[in-house]
PDB file of C-alpha atoms in Angstrom:
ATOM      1  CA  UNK A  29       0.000   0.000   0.000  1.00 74.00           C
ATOM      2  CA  UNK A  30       1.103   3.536  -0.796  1.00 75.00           C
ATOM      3  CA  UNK A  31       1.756   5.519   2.212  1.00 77.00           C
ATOM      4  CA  UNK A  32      -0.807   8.560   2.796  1.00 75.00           C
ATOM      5  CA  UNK A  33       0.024  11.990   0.643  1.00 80.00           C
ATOM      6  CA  UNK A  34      -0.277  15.512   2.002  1.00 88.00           C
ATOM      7  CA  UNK A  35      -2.837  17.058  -0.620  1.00 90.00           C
ATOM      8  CA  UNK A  36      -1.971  20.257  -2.668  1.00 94.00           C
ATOM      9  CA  UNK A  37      -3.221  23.593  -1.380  1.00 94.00           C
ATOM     10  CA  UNK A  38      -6.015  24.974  -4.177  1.00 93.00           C
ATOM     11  CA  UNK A  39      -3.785  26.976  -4.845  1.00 95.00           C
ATOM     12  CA  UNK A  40      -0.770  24.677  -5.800  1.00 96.00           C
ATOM     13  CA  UNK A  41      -3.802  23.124  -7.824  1.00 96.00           C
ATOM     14  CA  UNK A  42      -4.930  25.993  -9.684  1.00 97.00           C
ATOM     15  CA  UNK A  43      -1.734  26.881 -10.627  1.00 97.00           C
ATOM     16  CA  UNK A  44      -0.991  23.449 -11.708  1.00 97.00           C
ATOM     17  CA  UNK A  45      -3.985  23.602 -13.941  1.00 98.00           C
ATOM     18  CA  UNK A  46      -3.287  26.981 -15.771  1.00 98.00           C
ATOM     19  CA  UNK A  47      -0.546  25.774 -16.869  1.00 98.00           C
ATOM     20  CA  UNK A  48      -1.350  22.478 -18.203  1.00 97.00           C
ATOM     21  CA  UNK A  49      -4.387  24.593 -19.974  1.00 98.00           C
ATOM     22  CA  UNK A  50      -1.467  26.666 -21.423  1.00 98.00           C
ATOM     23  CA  UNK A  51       0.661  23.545 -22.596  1.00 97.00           C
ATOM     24  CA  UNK A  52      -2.759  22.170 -23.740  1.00 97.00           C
ATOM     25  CA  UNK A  53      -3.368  25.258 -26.060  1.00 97.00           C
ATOM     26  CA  UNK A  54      -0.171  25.505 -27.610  1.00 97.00           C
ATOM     27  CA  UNK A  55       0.050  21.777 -27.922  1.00 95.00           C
ATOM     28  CA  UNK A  56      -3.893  20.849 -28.571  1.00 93.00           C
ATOM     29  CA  UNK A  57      -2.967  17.304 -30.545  1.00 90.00           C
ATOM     30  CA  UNK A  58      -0.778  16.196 -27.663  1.00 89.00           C
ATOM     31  CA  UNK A  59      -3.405  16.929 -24.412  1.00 90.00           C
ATOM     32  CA  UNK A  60      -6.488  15.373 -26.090  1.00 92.00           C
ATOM     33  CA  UNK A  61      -8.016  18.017 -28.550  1.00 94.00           C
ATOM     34  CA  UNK A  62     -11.059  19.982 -28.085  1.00 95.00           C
ATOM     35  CA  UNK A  63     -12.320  17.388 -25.377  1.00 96.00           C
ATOM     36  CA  UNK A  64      -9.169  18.214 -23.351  1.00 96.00           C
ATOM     37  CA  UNK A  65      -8.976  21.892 -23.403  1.00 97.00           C
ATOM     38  CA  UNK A  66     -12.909  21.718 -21.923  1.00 96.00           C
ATOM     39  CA  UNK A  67     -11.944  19.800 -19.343  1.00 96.00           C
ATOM     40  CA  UNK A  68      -9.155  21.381 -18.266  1.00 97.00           C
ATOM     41  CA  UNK A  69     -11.699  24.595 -18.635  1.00 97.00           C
ATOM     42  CA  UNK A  70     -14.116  22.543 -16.380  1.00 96.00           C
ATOM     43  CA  UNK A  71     -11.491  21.324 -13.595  1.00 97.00           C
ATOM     44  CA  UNK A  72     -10.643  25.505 -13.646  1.00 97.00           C
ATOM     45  CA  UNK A  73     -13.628  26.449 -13.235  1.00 97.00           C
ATOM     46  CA  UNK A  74     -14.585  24.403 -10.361  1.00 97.00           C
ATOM     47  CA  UNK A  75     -11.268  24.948  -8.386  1.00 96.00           C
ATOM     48  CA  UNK A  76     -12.614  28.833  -8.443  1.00 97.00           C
ATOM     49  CA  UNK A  77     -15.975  27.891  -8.158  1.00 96.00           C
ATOM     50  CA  UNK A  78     -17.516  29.732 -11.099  1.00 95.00           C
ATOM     51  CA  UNK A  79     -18.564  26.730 -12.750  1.00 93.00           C
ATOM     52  CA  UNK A  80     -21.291  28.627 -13.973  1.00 94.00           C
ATOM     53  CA  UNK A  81     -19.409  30.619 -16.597  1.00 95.00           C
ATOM     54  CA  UNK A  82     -18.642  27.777 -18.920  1.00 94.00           C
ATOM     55  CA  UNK A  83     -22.387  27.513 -19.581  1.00 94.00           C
ATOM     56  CA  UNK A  84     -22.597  31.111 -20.662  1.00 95.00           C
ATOM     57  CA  UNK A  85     -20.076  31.066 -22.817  1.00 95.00           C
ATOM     58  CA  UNK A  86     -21.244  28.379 -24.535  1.00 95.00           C
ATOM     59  CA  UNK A  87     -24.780  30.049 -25.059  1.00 96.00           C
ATOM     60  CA  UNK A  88     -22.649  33.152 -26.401  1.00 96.00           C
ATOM     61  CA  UNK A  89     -20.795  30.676 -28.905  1.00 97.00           C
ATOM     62  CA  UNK A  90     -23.997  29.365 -29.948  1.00 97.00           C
ATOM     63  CA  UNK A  91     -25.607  32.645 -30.743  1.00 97.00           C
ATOM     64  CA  UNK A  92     -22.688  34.084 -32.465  1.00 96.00           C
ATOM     65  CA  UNK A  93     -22.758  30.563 -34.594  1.00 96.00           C
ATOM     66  CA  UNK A  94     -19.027  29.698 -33.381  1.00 96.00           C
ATOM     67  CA  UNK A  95     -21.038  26.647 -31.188  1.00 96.00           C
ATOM     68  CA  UNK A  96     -22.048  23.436 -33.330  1.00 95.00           C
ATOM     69  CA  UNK A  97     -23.156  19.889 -32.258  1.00 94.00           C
ATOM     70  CA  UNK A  98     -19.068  19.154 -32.976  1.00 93.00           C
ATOM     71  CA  UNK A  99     -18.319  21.696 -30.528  1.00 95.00           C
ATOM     72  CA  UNK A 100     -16.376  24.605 -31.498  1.00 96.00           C
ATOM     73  CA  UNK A 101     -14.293  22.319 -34.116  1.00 95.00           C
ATOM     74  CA  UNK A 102     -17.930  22.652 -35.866  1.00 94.00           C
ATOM     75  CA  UNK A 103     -17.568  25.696 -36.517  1.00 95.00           C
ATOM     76  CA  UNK A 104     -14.183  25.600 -37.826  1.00 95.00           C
ATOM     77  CA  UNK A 105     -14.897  23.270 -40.786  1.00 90.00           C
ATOM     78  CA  UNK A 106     -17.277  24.873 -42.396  1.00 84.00           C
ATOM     79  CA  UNK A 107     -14.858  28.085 -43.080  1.00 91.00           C
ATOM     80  CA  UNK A 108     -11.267  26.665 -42.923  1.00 90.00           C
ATOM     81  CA  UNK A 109      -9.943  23.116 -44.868  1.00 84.00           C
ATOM     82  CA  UNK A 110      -7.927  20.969 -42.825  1.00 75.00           C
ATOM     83  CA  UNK A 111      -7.230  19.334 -39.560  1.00 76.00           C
ATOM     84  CA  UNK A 112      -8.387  22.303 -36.594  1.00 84.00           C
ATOM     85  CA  UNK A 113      -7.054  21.606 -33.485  1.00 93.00           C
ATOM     86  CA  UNK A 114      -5.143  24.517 -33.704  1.00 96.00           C
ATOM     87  CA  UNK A 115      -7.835  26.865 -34.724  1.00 96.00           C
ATOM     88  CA  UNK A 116      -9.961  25.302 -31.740  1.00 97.00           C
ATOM     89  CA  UNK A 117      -7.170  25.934 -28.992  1.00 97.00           C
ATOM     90  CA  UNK A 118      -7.611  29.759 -30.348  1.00 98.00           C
ATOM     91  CA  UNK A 119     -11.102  30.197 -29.563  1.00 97.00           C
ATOM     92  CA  UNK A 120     -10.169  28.489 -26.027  1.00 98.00           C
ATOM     93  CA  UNK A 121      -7.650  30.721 -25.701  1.00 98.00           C
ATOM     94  CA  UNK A 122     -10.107  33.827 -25.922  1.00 98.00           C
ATOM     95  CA  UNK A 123     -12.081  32.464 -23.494  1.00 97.00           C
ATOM     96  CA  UNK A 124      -8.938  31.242 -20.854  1.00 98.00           C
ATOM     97  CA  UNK A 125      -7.422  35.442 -21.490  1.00 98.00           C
ATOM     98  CA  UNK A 126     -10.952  36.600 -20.215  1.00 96.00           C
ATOM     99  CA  UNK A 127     -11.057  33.933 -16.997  1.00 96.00           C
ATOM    100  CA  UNK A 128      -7.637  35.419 -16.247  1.00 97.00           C
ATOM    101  CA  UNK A 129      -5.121  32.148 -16.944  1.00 98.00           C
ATOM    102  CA  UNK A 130      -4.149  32.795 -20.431  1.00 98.00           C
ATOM    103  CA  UNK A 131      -0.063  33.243 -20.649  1.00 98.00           C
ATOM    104  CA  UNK A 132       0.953  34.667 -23.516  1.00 98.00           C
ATOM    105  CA  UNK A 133       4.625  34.641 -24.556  1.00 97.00           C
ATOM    106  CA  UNK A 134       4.866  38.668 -26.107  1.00 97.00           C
ATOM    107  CA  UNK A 135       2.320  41.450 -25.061  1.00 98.00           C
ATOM    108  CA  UNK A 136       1.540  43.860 -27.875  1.00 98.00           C
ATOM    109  CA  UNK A 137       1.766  47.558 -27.007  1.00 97.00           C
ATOM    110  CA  UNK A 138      -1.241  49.930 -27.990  1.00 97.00           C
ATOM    111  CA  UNK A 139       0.836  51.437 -30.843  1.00 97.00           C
ATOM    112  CA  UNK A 140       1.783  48.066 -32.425  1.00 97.00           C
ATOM    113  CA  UNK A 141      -1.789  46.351 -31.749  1.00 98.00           C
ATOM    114  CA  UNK A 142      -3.479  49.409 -33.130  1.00 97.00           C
ATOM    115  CA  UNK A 143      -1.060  49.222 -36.318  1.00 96.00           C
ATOM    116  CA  UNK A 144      -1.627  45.481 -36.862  1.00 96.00           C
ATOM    117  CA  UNK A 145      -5.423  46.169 -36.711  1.00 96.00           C
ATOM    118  CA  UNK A 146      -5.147  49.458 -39.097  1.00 95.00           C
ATOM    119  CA  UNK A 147      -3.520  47.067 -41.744  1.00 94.00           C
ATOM    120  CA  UNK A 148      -5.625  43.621 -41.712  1.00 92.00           C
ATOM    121  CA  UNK A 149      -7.897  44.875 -44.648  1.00 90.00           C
ATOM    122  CA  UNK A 150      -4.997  45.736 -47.185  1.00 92.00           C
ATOM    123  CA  UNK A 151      -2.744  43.114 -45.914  1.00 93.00           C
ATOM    124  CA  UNK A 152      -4.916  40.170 -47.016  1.00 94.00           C
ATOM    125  CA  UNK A 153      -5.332  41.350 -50.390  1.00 94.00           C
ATOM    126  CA  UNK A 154      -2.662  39.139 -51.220  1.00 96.00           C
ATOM    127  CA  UNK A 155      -1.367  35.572 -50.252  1.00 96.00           C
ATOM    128  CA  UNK A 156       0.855  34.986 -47.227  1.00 96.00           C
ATOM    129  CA  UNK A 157       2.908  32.861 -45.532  1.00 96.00           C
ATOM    130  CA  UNK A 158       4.077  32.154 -41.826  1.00 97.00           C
ATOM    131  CA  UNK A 159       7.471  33.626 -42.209  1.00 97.00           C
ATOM    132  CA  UNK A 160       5.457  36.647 -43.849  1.00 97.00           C
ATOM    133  CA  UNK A 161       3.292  37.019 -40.576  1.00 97.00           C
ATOM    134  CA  UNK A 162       6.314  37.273 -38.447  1.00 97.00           C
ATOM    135  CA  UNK A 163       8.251  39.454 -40.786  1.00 97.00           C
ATOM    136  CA  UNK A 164       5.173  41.379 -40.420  1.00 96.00           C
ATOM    137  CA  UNK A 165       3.573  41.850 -37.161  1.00 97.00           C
ATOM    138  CA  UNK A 166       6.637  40.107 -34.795  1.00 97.00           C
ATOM    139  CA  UNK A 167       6.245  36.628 -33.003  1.00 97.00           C
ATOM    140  CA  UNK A 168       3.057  35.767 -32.104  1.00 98.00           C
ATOM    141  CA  UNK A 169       1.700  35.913 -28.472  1.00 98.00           C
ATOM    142  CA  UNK A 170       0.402  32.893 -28.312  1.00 98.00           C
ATOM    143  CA  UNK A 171       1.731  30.015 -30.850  1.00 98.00           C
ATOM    144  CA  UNK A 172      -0.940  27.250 -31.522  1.00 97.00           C
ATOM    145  CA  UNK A 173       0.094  23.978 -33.142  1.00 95.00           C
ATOM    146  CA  UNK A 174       3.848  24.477 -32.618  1.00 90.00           C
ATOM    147  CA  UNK A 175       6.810  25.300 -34.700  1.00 94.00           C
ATOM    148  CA  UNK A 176       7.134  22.454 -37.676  1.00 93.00           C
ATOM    149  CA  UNK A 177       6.250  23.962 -40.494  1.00 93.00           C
ATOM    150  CA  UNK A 178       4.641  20.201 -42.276  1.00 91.00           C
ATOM    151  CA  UNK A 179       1.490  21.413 -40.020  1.00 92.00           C
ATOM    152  CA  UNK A 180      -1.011  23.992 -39.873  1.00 93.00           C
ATOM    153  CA  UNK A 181      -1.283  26.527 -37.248  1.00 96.00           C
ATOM    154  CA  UNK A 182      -2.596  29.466 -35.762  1.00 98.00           C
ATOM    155  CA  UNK A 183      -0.459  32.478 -34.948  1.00 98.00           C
ATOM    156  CA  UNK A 184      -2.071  34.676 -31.980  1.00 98.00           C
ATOM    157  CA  UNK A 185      -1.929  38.596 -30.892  1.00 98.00           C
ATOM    158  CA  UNK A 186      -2.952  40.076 -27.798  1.00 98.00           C
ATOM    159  CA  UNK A 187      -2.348  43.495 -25.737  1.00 98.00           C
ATOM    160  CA  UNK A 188      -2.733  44.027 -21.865  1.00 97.00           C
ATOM    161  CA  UNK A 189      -5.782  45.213 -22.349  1.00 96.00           C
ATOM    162  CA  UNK A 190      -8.957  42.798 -22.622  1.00 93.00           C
ATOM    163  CA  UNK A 191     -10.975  44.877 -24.058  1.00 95.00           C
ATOM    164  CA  UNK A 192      -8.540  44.615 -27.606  1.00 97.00           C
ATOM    165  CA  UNK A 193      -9.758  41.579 -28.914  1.00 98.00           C
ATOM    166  CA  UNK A 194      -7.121  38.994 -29.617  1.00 98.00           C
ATOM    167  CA  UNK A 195      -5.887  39.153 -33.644  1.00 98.00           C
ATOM    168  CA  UNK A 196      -5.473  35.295 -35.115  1.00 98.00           C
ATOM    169  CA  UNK A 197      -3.897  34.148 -38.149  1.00 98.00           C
ATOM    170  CA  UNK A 198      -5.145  30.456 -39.505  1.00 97.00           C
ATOM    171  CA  UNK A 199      -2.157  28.856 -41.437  1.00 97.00           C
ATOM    172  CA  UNK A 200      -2.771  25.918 -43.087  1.00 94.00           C
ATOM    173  CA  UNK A 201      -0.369  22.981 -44.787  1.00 92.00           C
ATOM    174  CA  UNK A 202      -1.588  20.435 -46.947  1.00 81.00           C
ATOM    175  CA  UNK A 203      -3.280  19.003 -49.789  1.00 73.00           C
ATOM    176  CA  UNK A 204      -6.253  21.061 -51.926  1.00 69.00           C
ATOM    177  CA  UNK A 205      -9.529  20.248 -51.164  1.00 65.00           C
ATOM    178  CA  UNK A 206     -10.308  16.923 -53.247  1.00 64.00           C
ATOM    179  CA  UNK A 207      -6.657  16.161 -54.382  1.00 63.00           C
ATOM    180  CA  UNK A 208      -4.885  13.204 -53.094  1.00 64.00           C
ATOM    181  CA  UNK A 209      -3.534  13.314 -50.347  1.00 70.00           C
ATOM    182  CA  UNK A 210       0.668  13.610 -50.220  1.00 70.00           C
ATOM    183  CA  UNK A 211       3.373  13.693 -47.718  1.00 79.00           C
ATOM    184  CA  UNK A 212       5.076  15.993 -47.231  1.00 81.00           C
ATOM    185  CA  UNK A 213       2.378  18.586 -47.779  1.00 80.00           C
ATOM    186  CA  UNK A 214       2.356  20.778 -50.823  1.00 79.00           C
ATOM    187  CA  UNK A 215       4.319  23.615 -49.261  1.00 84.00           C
ATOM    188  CA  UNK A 216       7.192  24.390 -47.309  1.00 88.00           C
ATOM    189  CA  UNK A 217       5.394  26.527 -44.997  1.00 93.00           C
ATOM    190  CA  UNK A 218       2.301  26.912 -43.612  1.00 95.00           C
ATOM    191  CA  UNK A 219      -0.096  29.349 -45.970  1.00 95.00           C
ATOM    192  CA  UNK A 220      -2.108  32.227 -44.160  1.00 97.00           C
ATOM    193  CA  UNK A 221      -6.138  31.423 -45.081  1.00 96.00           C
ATOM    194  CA  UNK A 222      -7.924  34.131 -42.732  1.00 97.00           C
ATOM    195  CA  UNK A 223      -7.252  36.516 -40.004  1.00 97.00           C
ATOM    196  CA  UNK A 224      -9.702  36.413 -37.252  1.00 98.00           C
ATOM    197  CA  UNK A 225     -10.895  39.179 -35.164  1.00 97.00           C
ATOM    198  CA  UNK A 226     -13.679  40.332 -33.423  1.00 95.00           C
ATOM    199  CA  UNK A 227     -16.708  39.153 -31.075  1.00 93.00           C
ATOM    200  CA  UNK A 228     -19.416  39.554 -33.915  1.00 95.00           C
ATOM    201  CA  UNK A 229     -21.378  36.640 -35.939  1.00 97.00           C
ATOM    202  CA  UNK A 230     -18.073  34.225 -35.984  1.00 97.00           C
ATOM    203  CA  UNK A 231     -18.036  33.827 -39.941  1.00 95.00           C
ATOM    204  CA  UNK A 232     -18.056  37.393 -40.304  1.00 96.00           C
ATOM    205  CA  UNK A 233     -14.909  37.583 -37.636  1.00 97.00           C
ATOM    206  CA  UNK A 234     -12.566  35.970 -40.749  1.00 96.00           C
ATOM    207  CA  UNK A 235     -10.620  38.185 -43.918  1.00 96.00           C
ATOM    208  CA  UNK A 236      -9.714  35.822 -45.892  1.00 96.00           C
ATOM    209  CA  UNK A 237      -6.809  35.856 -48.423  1.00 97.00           C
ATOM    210  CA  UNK A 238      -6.964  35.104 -52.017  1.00 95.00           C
ATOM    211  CA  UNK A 239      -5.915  31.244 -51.217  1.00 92.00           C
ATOM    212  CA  UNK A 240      -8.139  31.255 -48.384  1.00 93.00           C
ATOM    213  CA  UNK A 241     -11.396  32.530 -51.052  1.00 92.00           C
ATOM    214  CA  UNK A 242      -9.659  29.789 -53.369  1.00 90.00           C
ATOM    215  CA  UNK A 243      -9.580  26.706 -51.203  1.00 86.00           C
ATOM    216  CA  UNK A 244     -13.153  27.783 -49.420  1.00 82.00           C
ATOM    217  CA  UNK A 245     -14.860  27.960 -53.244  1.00 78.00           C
ATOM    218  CA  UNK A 246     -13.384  24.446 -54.053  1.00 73.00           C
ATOM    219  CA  UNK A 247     -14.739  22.654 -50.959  1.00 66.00           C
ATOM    220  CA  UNK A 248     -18.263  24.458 -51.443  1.00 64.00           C
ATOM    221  CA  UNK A 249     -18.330  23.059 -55.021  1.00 63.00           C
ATOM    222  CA  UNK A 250     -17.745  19.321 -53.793  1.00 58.00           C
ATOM    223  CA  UNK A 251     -20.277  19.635 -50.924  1.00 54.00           C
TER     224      UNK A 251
END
């Protein structure tokens, strides 16, 4: 028989938790997907007792159409080709900033937030990749899907402020939509599809980029 263990204070747990939530949104294939991010959101959330707020969040998912009977992944598929665990984690991740456990790994300033939002519209115009993004805007705040470039991800922006909704980039690596499939993907790098920002209808949250229109009208004409 084991012998008896001292118990961790709630804090020691809490702690523990935020940051296997962080680890589980950077690394969502590794920690069990959508299913493990909620949870990880659910274990959270009772450790602070406001168990309550994961049930209004999902009502405000649902009415802004980023809630499906798939969950959150759902809502993904219908807009963006591909595997989406990391596009998932990112929606997590907005919710996790607002409970207070999100980490991020760079803090935007006003100045550069407010220059990365002021150029979204233009900057899509034409196709991207994830060494453009960087180039671009800096390293991300938040990585999703981790650094091999074989694999989609999502690159994420954030300030100290809440209130300045987070700015995403969906990059995707792959096959086109009814091609066989290869291996190695198609590209050397993950391509940018959409940027994503905003708390409005969820579809209408997404700019896409010419190869982001491209690979969305080729999936709606094989549906």
């Amino acid at each position: 028989m084991l012998p008896p263990a001292a118990l961790a204070s709630p804090d020691e747990i809490r702690d523990y938790l935020v940051r296997r939530l962080n680890l589980a949104l950077r690394r969502p294939g590794m920690m069990g997907g959508e299913l493990g991010l909620r949870l990880l959101l659910d274990h959270l959330l009772f450790v602070e007792r406001r168990e309550e707020v994961w049930a209004e969040e999902r009502r405000a998912w649902e009415e802004r159409g980023a809630w499906t009977a798939t969950g959150v992944a759902g809502a993904f598929q219908s807009l963006l080709p591909g595997a989406h665990g990391h596009d998932v984690a990112s929606a997590y991740a907005e919710f996790a900033r607002r409970a207070g456990w999100l980490e991020a790994d760079r803090v935007l300033d006003a100045e550069a937030y407010a220059s990365m939002r002021g150029r979204i519209a233009e900057w899509v115009r034409q196709d991207r990749g994830w060494a453009d993004v960087v180039a671009a805007f800096g390293p991300p705040s938040v990585l999703f899907g981790g650094t091999n470039p074989l694999y989609g991800k999502t690159l994420g922006y954030l300030t100290a402020r809440n209130e300045d909704p987070m700015v995403f980039f969906h990059l995707w690596n792959g096959t086109a939509p009814q091609a066989a499939s290869s291996w190695p993907p198609d590209h050397d790098e993950p391509l940018l599809l959409a940027i994503r920002c905003g708390t409005q209808r969820f579809a209408d949250t997404f700019t896409f980029t010419p190869h982001g229109q491209a690979l969305r009208a080729v999936r709606a004409a094989g549906s």
